[in-house]
Amino acid sequence: MPAGLRIYDAQGNVIGDYTSSYGRFIGMIDTAAYPGNSFTDARLASGRPWLIKMFKHNDVSPTTACPINIAASGTTISWQISNPGSRKDCWLIYGVY
C-alpha cells in the first residue's frame, strides 16, 4: 500500500504533497552587528539555503536601501556592500528548504 502526504485546500485541490519543497525559517541577522561581513550557522547544513535581504528603516528609498549582495556557501552566509559608503544596516532573513 502506498504511503505519503498530500495537502488539500477547502475545494479539494492538492496544494502540496510529499514531492514539494517547503522552506523552514532559521533566523535573522543584523548586518551592522557583524563587522566581518559573514556569519556561520550550522543549521544551514540541514537543507538548501534561502536568503532574503530587508532594509531596517522606513526612511529610505527602496532603490537605495540595503545595497548589499548576499550569498550562502555551506554553513556560512556572507555579504558585500555593493555601493561603498552607503548604509549596511539591513536584516538578512535565512532558512533552508
PDB file of N, CA and C in Angstrom:
ATOM      1  N   MET A   1       0.837  -1.176   0.000  1.00  0.00           N
ATOM      2  CA  MET A   1       0.000   0.000   0.000  1.00  0.00           C
ATOM      3  C   MET A   1       0.891   1.251   0.000  1.00  0.00           C
ATOM      4  N   PRO A   2       0.663   2.195  -0.941  1.00  0.00           N
ATOM      5  CA  PRO A   2       1.473   3.403  -0.985  1.00  0.00           C
ATOM      6  C   PRO A   2       1.224   4.291   0.237  1.00  0.00           C
ATOM      7  N   ALA A   3       2.236   5.066   0.598  1.00  0.00           N
ATOM      8  CA  ALA A   3       2.109   5.996   1.718  1.00  0.00           C
ATOM      9  C   ALA A   3       2.689   7.335   1.311  1.00  0.00           C
ATOM     10  N   GLY A   4       2.263   8.399   1.955  1.00  0.00           N
ATOM     11  CA  GLY A   4       2.790   9.725   1.648  1.00  0.00           C
ATOM     12  C   GLY A   4       1.957  10.794   2.304  1.00  0.00           C
ATOM     13  N   LEU A   5       2.198  12.008   1.885  1.00  0.00           N
ATOM     14  CA  LEU A   5       1.498  13.172   2.430  1.00  0.00           C
ATOM     15  C   LEU A   5       0.952  13.981   1.268  1.00  0.00           C
ATOM     16  N   ARG A   6      -0.296  14.327   1.328  1.00  0.00           N
ATOM     17  CA  ARG A   6      -0.921  15.192   0.335  1.00  0.00           C
ATOM     18  C   ARG A   6      -1.807  16.179   1.091  1.00  0.00           C
ATOM     19  N   ILE A   7      -1.667  17.482   0.764  1.00  0.00           N
ATOM     20  CA  ILE A   7      -2.406  18.535   1.455  1.00  0.00           C
ATOM     21  C   ILE A   7      -3.397  19.134   0.470  1.00  0.00           C
ATOM     22  N   TYR A   8      -4.655  19.284   0.924  1.00  0.00           N
ATOM     23  CA  TYR A   8      -5.735  19.802   0.089  1.00  0.00           C
ATOM     24  C   TYR A   8      -6.254  21.123   0.639  1.00  0.00           C
ATOM     25  N   ASP A   9      -6.753  21.992  -0.270  1.00  0.00           N
ATOM     26  CA  ASP A   9      -7.426  23.202   0.182  1.00  0.00           C
ATOM     27  C   ASP A   9      -8.905  22.891   0.410  1.00  0.00           C
ATOM     28  N   ALA A  10      -9.680  23.906   0.775  1.00  0.00           N
ATOM     29  CA  ALA A  10     -11.098  23.708   1.099  1.00  0.00           C
ATOM     30  C   ALA A  10     -11.910  23.198  -0.091  1.00  0.00           C
ATOM     31  N   GLN A  11     -11.443  23.456  -1.319  1.00  0.00           N
ATOM     32  CA  GLN A  11     -12.154  22.999  -2.521  1.00  0.00           C
ATOM     33  C   GLN A  11     -11.715  21.612  -2.975  1.00  0.00           C
ATOM     34  N   GLY A  12     -10.796  20.994  -2.256  1.00  0.00           N
ATOM     35  CA  GLY A  12     -10.337  19.660  -2.616  1.00  0.00           C
ATOM     36  C   GLY A  12      -9.165  19.630  -3.583  1.00  0.00           C
ATOM     37  N   ASN A  13      -8.583  20.788  -3.883  1.00  0.00           N
ATOM     38  CA  ASN A  13      -7.424  20.850  -4.774  1.00  0.00           C
ATOM     39  C   ASN A  13      -6.151  20.529  -3.998  1.00  0.00           C
ATOM     40  N   VAL A  14      -5.246  19.782  -4.619  1.00  0.00           N
ATOM     41  CA  VAL A  14      -3.960  19.474  -3.984  1.00  0.00           C
ATOM     42  C   VAL A  14      -3.115  20.745  -3.988  1.00  0.00           C
ATOM     43  N   ILE A  15      -2.658  21.176  -2.806  1.00  0.00           N
ATOM     44  CA  ILE A  15      -1.805  22.360  -2.710  1.00  0.00           C
ATOM     45  C   ILE A  15      -0.391  21.995  -2.255  1.00  0.00           C
ATOM     46  N   GLY A  16      -0.164  20.759  -1.908  1.00  0.00           N
ATOM     47  CA  GLY A  16       1.156  20.295  -1.517  1.00  0.00           C
ATOM     48  C   GLY A  16       1.165  18.791  -1.387  1.00  0.00           C
ATOM     49  N   ASP A  17       2.310  18.192  -1.682  1.00  0.00           N
ATOM     50  CA  ASP A  17       2.433  16.749  -1.486  1.00  0.00           C
ATOM     51  C   ASP A  17       3.859  16.418  -1.096  1.00  0.00           C
ATOM     52  N   TYR A  18       4.156  15.158  -0.953  1.00  0.00           N
ATOM     53  CA  TYR A  18       5.462  14.749  -0.440  1.00  0.00           C
ATOM     54  C   TYR A  18       6.613  15.106  -1.369  1.00  0.00           C
ATOM     55  N   THR A  19       6.334  15.525  -2.606  1.00  0.00           N
ATOM     56  CA  THR A  19       7.406  15.912  -3.518  1.00  0.00           C
ATOM     57  C   THR A  19       7.681  17.413  -3.472  1.00  0.00           C
ATOM     58  N   SER A  20       6.887  18.184  -2.731  1.00  0.00           N
ATOM     59  CA  SER A  20       7.071  19.638  -2.642  1.00  0.00           C
ATOM     60  C   SER A  20       8.204  19.989  -1.688  1.00  0.00           C
ATOM     61  N   SER A  21       8.822  21.133  -1.931  1.00  0.00           N
ATOM     62  CA  SER A  21       9.857  21.658  -1.033  1.00  0.00           C
ATOM     63  C   SER A  21       9.258  22.783  -0.208  1.00  0.00           C
ATOM     64  N   TYR A  22       9.340  22.679   1.089  1.00  0.00           N
ATOM     65  CA  TYR A  22       8.826  23.706   1.974  1.00  0.00           C
ATOM     66  C   TYR A  22       9.982  24.332   2.732  1.00  0.00           C
ATOM     67  N   GLY A  23      10.014  25.657   2.766  1.00  0.00           N
ATOM     68  CA  GLY A  23      11.090  26.356   3.445  1.00  0.00           C
ATOM     69  C   GLY A  23      10.889  26.367   4.956  1.00  0.00           C
ATOM     70  N   ARG A  24      12.011  26.416   5.655  1.00  0.00           N
ATOM     71  CA  ARG A  24      11.982  26.500   7.114  1.00  0.00           C
ATOM     72  C   ARG A  24      12.807  27.707   7.518  1.00  0.00           C
ATOM     73  N   PHE A  25      12.196  28.615   8.261  1.00  0.00           N
ATOM     74  CA  PHE A  25      12.882  29.796   8.776  1.00  0.00           C
ATOM     75  C   PHE A  25      13.867  29.357   9.851  1.00  0.00           C
ATOM     76  N   ILE A  26      15.102  29.884   9.774  1.00  0.00           N
ATOM     77  CA  ILE A  26      16.102  29.596  10.809  1.00  0.00           C
ATOM     78  C   ILE A  26      16.396  30.834  11.638  1.00  0.00           C
ATOM     79  N   GLY A  27      16.613  31.987  10.995  1.00  0.00           N
ATOM     80  CA  GLY A  27      16.954  33.160  11.786  1.00  0.00           C
ATOM     81  C   GLY A  27      17.069  34.432  10.988  1.00  0.00           C
ATOM     82  N   MET A  28      17.487  35.502  11.706  1.00  0.00           N
ATOM     83  CA  MET A  28      17.700  36.818  11.122  1.00  0.00           C
ATOM     84  C   MET A  28      19.049  37.342  11.589  1.00  0.00           C
ATOM     85  N   ILE A  29      19.716  38.082  10.719  1.00  0.00           N
ATOM     86  CA  ILE A  29      21.000  38.688  11.033  1.00  0.00           C
ATOM     87  C   ILE A  29      20.876  40.195  10.826  1.00  0.00           C
ATOM     88  N   ASP A  30      21.366  40.959  11.773  1.00  0.00           N
ATOM     89  CA  ASP A  30      21.513  42.404  11.608  1.00  0.00           C
ATOM     90  C   ASP A  30      22.927  42.623  11.083  1.00  0.00           C
ATOM     91  N   THR A  31      23.055  43.001   9.822  1.00  0.00           N
ATOM     92  CA  THR A  31      24.386  43.088   9.205  1.00  0.00           C
ATOM     93  C   THR A  31      25.286  44.112   9.892  1.00  0.00           C
ATOM     94  N   ALA A  32      24.716  45.132  10.506  1.00  0.00           N
ATOM     95  CA  ALA A  32      25.525  46.139  11.197  1.00  0.00           C
ATOM     96  C   ALA A  32      26.223  45.551  12.424  1.00  0.00           C
ATOM     97  N   ALA A  33      25.732  44.440  12.933  1.00  0.00           N
ATOM     98  CA  ALA A  33      26.312  43.821  14.131  1.00  0.00           C
ATOM     99  C   ALA A  33      27.478  42.889  13.823  1.00  0.00           C
ATOM    100  N   TYR A  34      27.759  42.642  12.539  1.00  0.00           N
ATOM    101  CA  TYR A  34      28.831  41.718  12.148  1.00  0.00           C
ATOM    102  C   TYR A  34      29.848  42.451  11.274  1.00  0.00           C
ATOM    103  N   PRO A  35      30.914  42.985  11.871  1.00  0.00           N
ATOM    104  CA  PRO A  35      31.886  43.755  11.091  1.00  0.00           C
ATOM    105  C   PRO A  35      32.657  42.913  10.068  1.00  0.00           C
ATOM    106  N   GLY A  36      32.693  41.614  10.234  1.00  0.00           N
ATOM    107  CA  GLY A  36      33.437  40.763   9.309  1.00  0.00           C
ATOM    108  C   GLY A  36      32.693  40.402   8.048  1.00  0.00           C
ATOM    109  N   ASN A  37      31.448  40.837   7.893  1.00  0.00           N
ATOM    110  CA  ASN A  37      30.630  40.579   6.709  1.00  0.00           C
ATOM    111  C   ASN A  37      30.335  39.110   6.458  1.00  0.00           C
ATOM    112  N   SER A  38      30.334  38.294   7.505  1.00  0.00           N
ATOM    113  CA  SER A  38      29.917  36.900   7.344  1.00  0.00           C
ATOM    114  C   SER A  38      29.402  36.377   8.677  1.00  0.00           C
ATOM    115  N   PHE A  39      28.653  35.297   8.577  1.00  0.00           N
ATOM    116  CA  PHE A  39      28.012  34.697   9.737  1.00  0.00           C
ATOM    117  C   PHE A  39      27.900  33.203   9.475  1.00  0.00           C
ATOM    118  N   THR A  40      28.129  32.389  10.478  1.00  0.00           N
ATOM    119  CA  THR A  40      28.047  30.938  10.318  1.00  0.00           C
ATOM    120  C   THR A  40      26.944  30.379  11.201  1.00  0.00           C
ATOM    121  N   ASP A  41      26.146  29.485  10.630  1.00  0.00           N
ATOM    122  CA  ASP A  41      25.087  28.805  11.369  1.00  0.00           C
ATOM    123  C   ASP A  41      25.070  27.347  10.906  1.00  0.00           C
ATOM    124  N   ALA A  42      25.384  26.429  11.801  1.00  0.00           N
ATOM    125  CA  ALA A  42      25.463  25.006  11.456  1.00  0.00           C
ATOM    126  C   ALA A  42      24.141  24.455  10.940  1.00  0.00           C
ATOM    127  N   ARG A  43      23.024  25.077  11.304  1.00  0.00           N
ATOM    128  CA  ARG A  43      21.709  24.590  10.849  1.00  0.00           C
ATOM    129  C   ARG A  43      21.512  24.725   9.346  1.00  0.00           C
ATOM    130  N   LEU A  44      22.331  25.552   8.676  1.00  0.00           N
ATOM    131  CA  LEU A  44      22.238  25.675   7.218  1.00  0.00           C
ATOM    132  C   LEU A  44      22.607  24.373   6.514  1.00  0.00           C
ATOM    133  N   ALA A  45      23.323  23.487   7.193  1.00  0.00           N
ATOM    134  CA  ALA A  45      23.711  22.205   6.596  1.00  0.00           C
ATOM    135  C   ALA A  45      22.529  21.247   6.486  1.00  0.00           C
ATOM    136  N   SER A  46      21.385  21.599   7.093  1.00  0.00           N
ATOM    137  CA  SER A  46      20.241  20.689   7.091  1.00  0.00           C
ATOM    138  C   SER A  46      19.378  20.780   5.835  1.00  0.00           C
ATOM    139  N   GLY A  47      19.765  21.587   4.852  1.00  0.00           N
ATOM    140  CA  GLY A  47      18.986  21.693   3.614  1.00  0.00           C
ATOM    141  C   GLY A  47      19.616  22.679   2.652  1.00  0.00           C
ATOM    142  N   ARG A  48      18.830  23.087   1.635  1.00  0.00           N
ATOM    143  CA  ARG A  48      19.280  24.093   0.666  1.00  0.00           C
ATOM    144  C   ARG A  48      18.938  25.473   1.215  1.00  0.00           C
ATOM    145  N   PRO A  49      19.929  26.354   1.377  1.00  0.00           N
ATOM    146  CA  PRO A  49      19.662  27.664   1.975  1.00  0.00           C
ATOM    147  C   PRO A  49      18.831  28.580   1.080  1.00  0.00           C
ATOM    148  N   TRP A  50      18.012  29.414   1.722  1.00  0.00           N
ATOM    149  CA  TRP A  50      17.358  30.542   1.056  1.00  0.00           C
ATOM    150  C   TRP A  50      17.669  31.791   1.875  1.00  0.00           C
ATOM    151  N   LEU A  51      17.766  32.944   1.198  1.00  0.00           N
ATOM    152  CA  LEU A  51      18.159  34.207   1.823  1.00  0.00           C
ATOM    153  C   LEU A  51      17.260  35.335   1.329  1.00  0.00           C
ATOM    154  N   ILE A  52      16.917  36.227   2.232  1.00  0.00           N
ATOM    155  CA  ILE A  52      16.152  37.432   1.889  1.00  0.00           C
ATOM    156  C   ILE A  52      16.830  38.612   2.563  1.00  0.00           C
ATOM    157  N   LYS A  53      17.022  39.709   1.845  1.00  0.00           N
ATOM    158  CA  LYS A  53      17.535  40.921   2.478  1.00  0.00           C
ATOM    159  C   LYS A  53      16.399  41.927   2.607  1.00  0.00           C
ATOM    160  N   MET A  54      16.408  42.662   3.727  1.00  0.00           N
ATOM    161  CA  MET A  54      15.333  43.605   4.013  1.00  0.00           C
ATOM    162  C   MET A  54      15.930  44.819   4.718  1.00  0.00           C
ATOM    163  N   PHE A  55      15.590  46.007   4.266  1.00  0.00           N
ATOM    164  CA  PHE A  55      16.117  47.182   4.942  1.00  0.00           C
ATOM    165  C   PHE A  55      15.392  47.402   6.253  1.00  0.00           C
ATOM    166  N   LYS A  56      16.085  48.009   7.204  1.00  0.00           N
ATOM    167  CA  LYS A  56      15.575  48.143   8.566  1.00  0.00           C
ATOM    168  C   LYS A  56      14.792  49.416   8.818  1.00  0.00           C
ATOM    169  N   HIS A  57      14.920  50.400   7.960  1.00  0.00           N
ATOM    170  CA  HIS A  57      14.329  51.705   8.232  1.00  0.00           C
ATOM    171  C   HIS A  57      13.296  52.070   7.179  1.00  0.00           C
ATOM    172  N   ASN A  58      12.250  52.758   7.596  1.00  0.00           N
ATOM    173  CA  ASN A  58      11.223  53.204   6.658  1.00  0.00           C
ATOM    174  C   ASN A  58      11.571  54.533   6.008  1.00  0.00           C
ATOM    175  N   ASP A  59      12.675  55.159   6.432  1.00  0.00           N
ATOM    176  CA  ASP A  59      13.028  56.476   5.924  1.00  0.00           C
ATOM    177  C   ASP A  59      13.972  56.437   4.728  1.00  0.00           C
ATOM    178  N   VAL A  60      14.094  55.291   4.078  1.00  0.00           N
ATOM    179  CA  VAL A  60      14.984  55.185   2.927  1.00  0.00           C
ATOM    180  C   VAL A  60      14.203  54.733   1.704  1.00  0.00           C
ATOM    181  N   SER A  61      14.707  55.103   0.556  1.00  0.00           N
ATOM    182  CA  SER A  61      14.074  54.717  -0.696  1.00  0.00           C
ATOM    183  C   SER A  61      14.363  53.246  -0.991  1.00  0.00           C
ATOM    184  N   PRO A  62      13.389  52.495  -1.506  1.00  0.00           N
ATOM    185  CA  PRO A  62      13.634  51.085  -1.849  1.00  0.00           C
ATOM    186  C   PRO A  62      14.747  50.895  -2.873  1.00  0.00           C
ATOM    187  N   THR A  63      15.047  51.920  -3.667  1.00  0.00           N
ATOM    188  CA  THR A  63      16.102  51.784  -4.668  1.00  0.00           C
ATOM    189  C   THR A  63      17.494  51.942  -4.073  1.00  0.00           C
ATOM    190  N   THR A  64      17.609  52.585  -2.899  1.00  0.00           N
ATOM    191  CA  THR A  64      18.917  52.783  -2.281  1.00  0.00           C
ATOM    192  C   THR A  64      19.074  51.979  -1.000  1.00  0.00           C
ATOM    193  N   ALA A  65      18.017  51.372  -0.531  1.00  0.00           N
ATOM    194  CA  ALA A  65      18.063  50.639   0.730  1.00  0.00           C
ATOM    195  C   ALA A  65      18.760  49.300   0.568  1.00  0.00           C
ATOM    196  N   CYS A  66      19.477  48.916   1.584  1.00  0.00           N
ATOM    197  CA  CYS A  66      20.098  47.595   1.668  1.00  0.00           C
ATOM    198  C   CYS A  66      20.924  47.252   0.424  1.00  0.00           C
ATOM    199  N   PRO A  67      21.921  48.090   0.100  1.00  0.00           N
ATOM    200  CA  PRO A  67      22.709  47.865  -1.117  1.00  0.00           C
ATOM    201  C   PRO A  67      23.808  46.822  -0.911  1.00  0.00           C
ATOM    202  N   ILE A  68      23.417  45.605  -0.577  1.00  0.00           N
ATOM    203  CA  ILE A  68      24.408  44.556  -0.353  1.00  0.00           C
ATOM    204  C   ILE A  68      24.082  43.335  -1.197  1.00  0.00           C
ATOM    205  N   ASN A  69      25.108  42.595  -1.534  1.00  0.00           N
ATOM    206  CA  ASN A  69      24.957  41.313  -2.222  1.00  0.00           C
ATOM    207  C   ASN A  69      25.143  40.224  -1.180  1.00  0.00           C
ATOM    208  N   ILE A  70      24.297  39.216  -1.198  1.00  0.00           N
ATOM    209  CA  ILE A  70      24.369  38.143  -0.211  1.00  0.00           C
ATOM    210  C   ILE A  70      24.560  36.798  -0.887  1.00  0.00           C
ATOM    211  N   ALA A  71      25.197  35.881  -0.171  1.00  0.00           N
ATOM    212  CA  ALA A  71      25.435  34.539  -0.700  1.00  0.00           C
ATOM    213  C   ALA A  71      25.551  33.564   0.465  1.00  0.00           C
ATOM    214  N   ALA A  72      25.228  32.321   0.204  1.00  0.00           N
ATOM    215  CA  ALA A  72      25.399  31.255   1.191  1.00  0.00           C
ATOM    216  C   ALA A  72      26.280  30.183   0.589  1.00  0.00           C
ATOM    217  N   SER A  73      27.226  29.713   1.382  1.00  0.00           N
ATOM    218  CA  SER A  73      28.111  28.636   0.964  1.00  0.00           C
ATOM    219  C   SER A  73      28.334  27.732   2.171  1.00  0.00           C
ATOM    220  N   GLY A  74      27.863  26.501   2.068  1.00  0.00           N
ATOM    221  CA  GLY A  74      27.959  25.589   3.208  1.00  0.00           C
ATOM    222  C   GLY A  74      27.146  26.127   4.371  1.00  0.00           C
ATOM    223  N   THR A  75      27.787  26.362   5.492  1.00  0.00           N
ATOM    224  CA  THR A  75      27.089  26.879   6.674  1.00  0.00           C
ATOM    225  C   THR A  75      27.368  28.357   6.914  1.00  0.00           C
ATOM    226  N   THR A  76      27.924  29.041   5.915  1.00  0.00           N
ATOM    227  CA  THR A  76      28.279  30.453   6.053  1.00  0.00           C
ATOM    228  C   THR A  76      27.445  31.336   5.133  1.00  0.00           C
ATOM    229  N   ILE A  77      26.921  32.411   5.702  1.00  0.00           N
ATOM    230  CA  ILE A  77      26.250  33.455   4.933  1.00  0.00           C
ATOM    231  C   ILE A  77      27.212  34.633   4.889  1.00  0.00           C
ATOM    232  N   SER A  78      27.435  35.167   3.702  1.00  0.00           N
ATOM    233  CA  SER A  78      28.335  36.312   3.584  1.00  0.00           C
ATOM    234  C   SER A  78      27.641  37.403   2.779  1.00  0.00           C
ATOM    235  N   TRP A  79      28.097  38.613   2.965  1.00  0.00           N
ATOM    236  CA  TRP A  79      27.539  39.744   2.254  1.00  0.00           C
ATOM    237  C   TRP A  79      28.634  40.746   1.946  1.00  0.00           C
ATOM    238  N   GLN A  80      28.381  41.532   0.898  1.00  0.00           N
ATOM    239  CA  GLN A  80      29.317  42.562   0.472  1.00  0.00           C
ATOM    240  C   GLN A  80      28.514  43.787   0.093  1.00  0.00           C
ATOM    241  N   ILE A  81      28.975  44.933   0.526  1.00  0.00           N
ATOM    242  CA  ILE A  81      28.290  46.177   0.196  1.00  0.00           C
ATOM    243  C   ILE A  81      28.510  46.470  -1.286  1.00  0.00           C
ATOM    244  N   SER A  82      27.427  46.650  -2.023  1.00  0.00           N
ATOM    245  CA  SER A  82      27.547  46.881  -3.467  1.00  0.00           C
ATOM    246  C   SER A  82      27.750  48.354  -3.795  1.00  0.00           C
ATOM    247  N   ASN A  83      27.560  49.230  -2.805  1.00  0.00           N
ATOM    248  CA  ASN A  83      27.745  50.661  -3.001  1.00  0.00           C
ATOM    249  C   ASN A  83      28.562  51.191  -1.822  1.00  0.00           C
ATOM    250  N   PRO A  84      29.884  51.201  -1.931  1.00  0.00           N
ATOM    251  CA  PRO A  84      30.722  51.650  -0.812  1.00  0.00           C
ATOM    252  C   PRO A  84      30.302  53.031  -0.310  1.00  0.00           C
ATOM    253  N   GLY A  85      30.317  53.198   0.984  1.00  0.00           N
ATOM    254  CA  GLY A  85      29.916  54.455   1.597  1.00  0.00           C
ATOM    255  C   GLY A  85      28.450  54.500   1.970  1.00  0.00           C
ATOM    256  N   SER A  86      27.674  53.521   1.541  1.00  0.00           N
ATOM    257  CA  SER A  86      26.259  53.504   1.872  1.00  0.00           C
ATOM    258  C   SER A  86      26.031  52.761   3.189  1.00  0.00           C
ATOM    259  N   ARG A  87      24.837  52.889   3.714  1.00  0.00           N
ATOM    260  CA  ARG A  87      24.498  52.197   4.955  1.00  0.00           C
ATOM    261  C   ARG A  87      24.466  50.697   4.703  1.00  0.00           C
ATOM    262  N   LYS A  88      24.894  49.938   5.675  1.00  0.00           N
ATOM    263  CA  LYS A  88      24.840  48.489   5.515  1.00  0.00           C
ATOM    264  C   LYS A  88      23.965  47.834   6.580  1.00  0.00           C
ATOM    265  N   ASP A  89      23.160  48.649   7.263  1.00  0.00           N
ATOM    266  CA  ASP A  89      22.328  48.083   8.318  1.00  0.00           C
ATOM    267  C   ASP A  89      21.025  47.523   7.736  1.00  0.00           C
ATOM    268  N   CYS A  90      21.091  46.262   7.383  1.00  0.00           N
ATOM    269  CA  CYS A  90      19.966  45.534   6.810  1.00  0.00           C
ATOM    270  C   CYS A  90      19.714  44.288   7.645  1.00  0.00           C
ATOM    271  N   TRP A  91      18.543  43.731   7.468  1.00  0.00           N
ATOM    272  CA  TRP A  91      18.255  42.408   8.028  1.00  0.00           C
ATOM    273  C   TRP A  91      18.473  41.380   6.944  1.00  0.00           C
ATOM    274  N   LEU A  92      19.124  40.280   7.266  1.00  0.00           N
ATOM    275  CA  LEU A  92      19.191  39.128   6.379  1.00  0.00           C
ATOM    276  C   LEU A  92      18.361  38.040   7.044  1.00  0.00           C
ATOM    277  N   ILE A  93      17.339  37.602   6.371  1.00  0.00           N
ATOM    278  CA  ILE A  93      16.466  36.547   6.871  1.00  0.00           C
ATOM    279  C   ILE A  93      16.854  35.284   6.136  1.00  0.00           C
ATOM    280  N   TYR A  94      17.001  34.177   6.857  1.00  0.00           N
ATOM    281  CA  TYR A  94      17.502  32.977   6.196  1.00  0.00           C
ATOM    282  C   TYR A  94      16.863  31.701   6.733  1.00  0.00           C
ATOM    283  N   GLY A  95      16.949  30.677   5.915  1.00  0.00           N
ATOM    284  CA  GLY A  95      16.403  29.383   6.275  1.00  0.00           C
ATOM    285  C   GLY A  95      16.858  28.340   5.254  1.00  0.00           C
ATOM    286  N   VAL A  96      16.215  27.203   5.280  1.00  0.00           N
ATOM    287  CA  VAL A  96      16.535  26.138   4.339  1.00  0.00           C
ATOM    288  C   VAL A  96      15.267  25.513   3.785  1.00  0.00           C
ATOM    289  N   TYR A  97      15.408  24.904   2.620  1.00  0.00           N
ATOM    290  CA  TYR A  97      14.347  24.084   2.033  1.00  0.00           C
ATOM    291  C   TYR A  97      14.609  22.657   2.422  1.00  0.00           C
TER     292      TYR A  97
END
